[in-house]
Short mmCIF file of C-alpha atoms in Angstrom, two decimals:
data_model
loop_
_atom_site.label_atom_id
_atom_site.label_comp_id
_atom_site.label_asym_id
_atom_site.label_seq_id
_atom_site.Cartn_x
_atom_site.Cartn_y
_atom_site.Cartn_z
CA UNK A 1 43.61 -12.71 7.93
CA UNK A 2 41.54 -8.78 7.39
CA UNK A 3 38.86 -10.46 7.31
CA UNK A 4 39.41 -12.98 10.37
CA UNK A 5 38.52 -11.11 13.36
CA UNK A 6 36.43 -13.25 15.79
CA UNK A 7 32.65 -12.78 18.23
CA UNK A 8 33.02 -10.30 15.07
CA UNK A 9 29.91 -9.10 12.11
CA UNK A 10 32.43 -7.80 10.04
CA UNK A 11 30.80 -4.54 7.18
CA UNK A 12 32.90 -5.88 3.95
CA UNK A 13 32.40 -3.82 1.01
CA UNK A 14 33.46 -4.79 -2.80
CA UNK A 15 34.37 -2.14 -5.47
CA UNK A 16 34.01 -3.75 -8.43
CA UNK A 17 33.16 -7.40 -8.47
CA UNK A 18 29.81 -7.93 -9.80
CA UNK A 19 29.07 -11.12 -9.69
CA UNK A 20 32.62 -13.10 -8.81
CA UNK A 21 33.46 -16.41 -6.98
CA UNK A 22 34.55 -14.09 -3.64
CA UNK A 23 31.72 -12.32 -3.80
CA UNK A 24 29.11 -15.99 -3.60
CA UNK A 25 32.24 -17.20 -0.90
CA UNK A 26 30.81 -13.74 1.13
CA UNK A 27 27.76 -13.92 0.75
CA UNK A 28 27.77 -17.76 2.98
CA UNK A 29 29.55 -16.92 5.74
CA UNK A 30 29.26 -13.96 8.08
CA UNK A 31 29.43 -10.80 6.98
CA UNK A 32 28.28 -8.57 5.99
CA UNK A 33 28.18 -7.13 2.24
CA UNK A 34 27.67 -4.92 0.09
CA UNK A 35 28.98 -5.30 -3.32
CA UNK A 36 29.63 -1.27 -5.42
CA UNK A 37 30.28 -1.10 -9.18
CA UNK A 38 29.82 0.89 -12.41
CA UNK A 39 27.83 -2.24 -14.48
CA UNK A 40 24.18 -2.98 -13.99
CA UNK A 41 24.85 -5.71 -16.04
CA UNK A 42 27.36 -7.20 -13.41
CA UNK A 43 25.52 -6.00 -10.41
CA UNK A 44 22.12 -7.26 -12.11
CA UNK A 45 23.52 -11.53 -12.31
CA UNK A 46 23.07 -9.82 -7.56
CA UNK A 47 19.65 -9.21 -7.96
CA UNK A 48 17.76 -11.48 -6.62
CA UNK A 49 20.15 -12.37 -3.46
CA UNK A 50 18.21 -11.48 -0.21
CA UNK A 51 22.30 -10.74 2.29
CA UNK A 52 23.73 -8.48 -0.38
CA UNK A 53 23.22 -4.92 -0.73
CA UNK A 54 24.25 -3.24 -3.63
CA UNK A 55 25.62 -0.24 -4.91
CA UNK A 56 25.77 1.52 -8.23
CA UNK A 57 28.75 3.71 -8.89
CA UNK A 58 31.53 4.90 -9.98
CA UNK A 59 35.53 3.93 -7.25
CA UNK A 60 36.99 6.14 -9.76
CA UNK A 61 34.79 9.73 -8.97
CA UNK A 62 33.28 8.69 -5.57
CA UNK A 63 32.43 5.84 -3.33
CA UNK A 64 29.72 7.17 -1.50
CA UNK A 65 29.89 5.24 1.91
CA UNK A 66 30.95 8.14 5.04
CA UNK A 67 34.64 7.83 6.06
CA UNK A 68 35.23 4.49 7.61
CA UNK A 69 31.62 3.23 6.95
CA UNK A 70 33.21 -0.09 6.19
CA UNK A 71 35.84 -2.70 7.96
CA UNK A 72 37.09 -4.63 5.66
CA UNK A 73 37.05 -2.97 1.59
CA UNK A 74 38.04 -5.70 -0.72
CA UNK A 75 38.63 -4.98 -5.08
CA UNK A 76 39.47 -8.19 -6.45
CA UNK A 77 40.49 -7.45 -11.03
CA UNK A 78 38.93 -4.22 -10.57
CA UNK A 79 41.88 -2.04 -10.84
CA UNK A 80 43.46 -2.85 -14.02
CA UNK A 81 40.45 -1.78 -15.01
CA UNK A 82 40.14 1.49 -14.53
CA UNK A 83 41.95 4.61 -16.23
CA UNK A 84 45.22 5.44 -15.37
CA UNK A 85 44.20 8.67 -14.85
CA UNK A 86 41.99 7.62 -11.63
CA UNK A 87 44.19 5.10 -9.92
CA UNK A 88 45.18 7.39 -7.40
CA UNK A 89 41.97 8.80 -7.16
CA UNK A 90 39.54 5.15 -6.35
CA UNK A 91 43.03 3.88 -4.36
CA UNK A 92 42.28 7.55 -2.00
CA UNK A 93 38.36 5.98 -1.80
CA UNK A 94 39.33 2.50 -1.07
CA UNK A 95 41.04 3.64 1.49
CA UNK A 96 39.00 6.52 2.29
CA UNK A 97 35.64 4.88 3.48
CA UNK A 98 38.07 1.11 5.01
CA UNK A 99 37.77 1.22 9.37
CA UNK A 100 40.58 -1.87 9.16
CA UNK A 101 42.19 -3.53 6.38
CA UNK A 102 42.28 -2.59 2.55
CA UNK A 103 42.53 -5.49 0.40
CA UNK A 104 43.77 -5.69 -3.18
CA UNK A 105 44.56 -8.68 -5.60
CA UNK A 106 46.03 -7.40 -9.61
CA UNK A 107 47.34 -8.29 -11.87
CA UNK A 108 50.68 -6.53 -12.47
CA UNK A 109 53.81 -5.28 -14.15
CA UNK A 110 55.01 -6.31 -17.75
CA UNK A 111 54.78 -10.01 -17.75
CA UNK A 112 50.78 -9.82 -17.23
CA UNK A 113 51.24 -7.29 -20.34
CA UNK A 114 53.08 -9.65 -22.38
CA UNK A 115 50.47 -12.89 -21.10
CA UNK A 116 47.26 -10.03 -21.64
CA UNK A 117 48.06 -9.78 -25.28
CA UNK A 118 48.99 -13.99 -25.93
CA UNK A 119 45.39 -14.48 -24.13
CA UNK A 120 43.59 -11.70 -26.43
CA UNK A 121 45.68 -12.69 -29.31
CA UNK A 122 43.98 -16.63 -29.37
CA UNK A 123 40.55 -15.17 -28.45
CA UNK A 124 40.96 -13.33 -31.18
CA UNK A 125 41.68 -16.13 -33.56
CA UNK A 126 38.66 -17.79 -32.66
CA UNK A 127 36.47 -15.64 -32.55
CA UNK A 128 36.47 -14.47 -28.64
CA UNK A 129 35.70 -11.07 -28.15
CA UNK A 130 37.69 -10.53 -24.94
CA UNK A 131 36.47 -6.95 -23.50
CA UNK A 132 37.70 -6.90 -19.74
CA UNK A 133 41.71 -7.89 -21.42
CA UNK A 134 41.22 -4.93 -24.50
CA UNK A 135 40.35 -2.64 -21.21
CA UNK A 136 43.91 -4.22 -19.78
CA UNK A 137 45.41 -3.84 -22.84
CA UNK A 138 44.39 0.17 -23.66
CA UNK A 139 44.65 1.43 -19.59
CA UNK A 140 47.87 -0.90 -18.66
CA UNK A 141 48.81 -2.63 -15.61
CA UNK A 142 49.59 -1.24 -12.85
CA UNK A 143 53.48 -1.90 -11.63
CA UNK A 144 54.88 -3.38 -8.07
CA UNK A 145 56.01 -0.16 -7.32
CA UNK A 146 53.46 1.51 -7.97
CA UNK A 147 51.52 0.41 -5.76
CA UNK A 148 53.60 -0.14 -2.76
CA UNK A 149 53.87 3.82 -3.05
CA UNK A 150 50.37 4.13 -2.86
CA UNK A 151 49.71 1.19 0.16
CA UNK A 152 53.04 1.76 2.37
CA UNK A 153 53.96 -0.94 4.44
CA UNK A 154 51.37 -3.52 2.97
CA UNK A 155 51.76 -7.14 3.17
CA UNK A 156 52.71 -7.78 -0.12
CA UNK A 157 52.14 -11.47 -1.90
CA UNK A 158 52.68 -12.83 -5.39
CA UNK A 159 51.08 -14.68 -7.39
CA UNK A 160 49.34 -16.80 -9.89
CA UNK A 161 52.65 -18.76 -11.81
CA UNK A 162 52.24 -16.92 -16.00
CA UNK A 163 51.93 -20.28 -18.31
CA UNK A 164 48.78 -21.94 -15.81
CA UNK A 165 47.15 -19.10 -15.47
CA UNK A 166 47.72 -18.83 -19.55
CA UNK A 167 46.54 -22.64 -19.77
CA UNK A 168 43.22 -21.92 -17.07
CA UNK A 169 42.41 -18.76 -19.61
CA UNK A 170 43.32 -21.04 -23.29
CA UNK A 171 40.53 -23.92 -21.75
CA UNK A 172 38.13 -21.14 -20.06
CA UNK A 173 38.57 -20.27 -24.18
CA UNK A 174 36.63 -23.26 -25.79
CA UNK A 175 32.72 -23.69 -26.06
CA UNK A 176 31.71 -26.84 -23.87
CA UNK A 177 35.53 -27.50 -22.32
CA UNK A 178 35.38 -24.74 -20.43
CA UNK A 179 32.68 -25.62 -18.17
CA UNK A 180 34.65 -28.10 -16.11
CA UNK A 181 37.43 -28.55 -17.35
CA UNK A 182 39.89 -25.55 -16.63
CA UNK A 183 39.00 -26.41 -12.72
CA UNK A 184 39.99 -30.42 -13.32
CA UNK A 185 43.14 -29.22 -15.24
CA UNK A 186 44.52 -27.43 -12.45
CA UNK A 187 42.81 -29.45 -9.73
CA UNK A 188 45.19 -32.61 -11.43
CA UNK A 189 48.31 -30.66 -12.61
CA UNK A 190 48.35 -26.73 -12.70
CA UNK A 191 47.97 -26.34 -9.23
CA UNK A 192 51.56 -27.43 -8.09
CA UNK A 193 52.51 -25.09 -10.41
CA UNK A 194 51.04 -22.40 -9.35
CA UNK A 195 53.37 -21.03 -6.10
CA UNK A 196 56.18 -20.64 -8.39
CA UNK A 197 57.56 -17.58 -10.45
CA UNK A 198 57.50 -15.98 -13.26
CA UNK A 199 54.32 -14.49 -10.55
CA UNK A 200 51.30 -12.56 -13.00
CA UNK A 201 49.28 -10.70 -10.31
CA UNK A 202 49.10 -9.57 -5.55
CA UNK A 203 47.57 -9.58 -3.90
CA UNK A 204 47.80 -6.35 -1.12
CA UNK A 205 46.93 -6.49 1.99
CA UNK A 206 46.82 -3.59 3.83
CA UNK A 207 46.06 -1.91 7.37
CA UNK A 208 44.63 1.14 8.55
#
């Protein structure tokens, strides 16, 4: 809903997005999209996308835009990769450059940490280096209470059944198998259970 506004081309900043399904989806719709990431490698995958502006910067230090530069600021699966001591600054920067809303997707709480350890252990056994999950484990995942304190009065939706998420991660870890089967298995079987507890992630919609 934060991305819906009739007769207006919304100006959106995707923080920590790199090349992602969200980025692809937004770039194909009526949005003016800027993607900010600390990684040159991640942004390099977007260099041929003519309708996407890219910015190399660390949002936990400073987002190089003036206050309220964007209608909506989105951060999807990025907050977990910010060091704990810098998370409050990261949130302040998201809120500062947002004119209307901040949308945040993040894995949360002890249950997500438990499943991170499970998938990291599985991938280690089959010889896969999982640097993103290693960062989750190194920095620790934020608690729901912490995020509610950062975003008073935000709409919060808990999401992603833990077992469903783990099954998908297992399938995505197996070469060749991961190219098509996760999507098929999810569509045919797993999606029916994805809206049931226990949840490992949350979607937060905060409006100014």
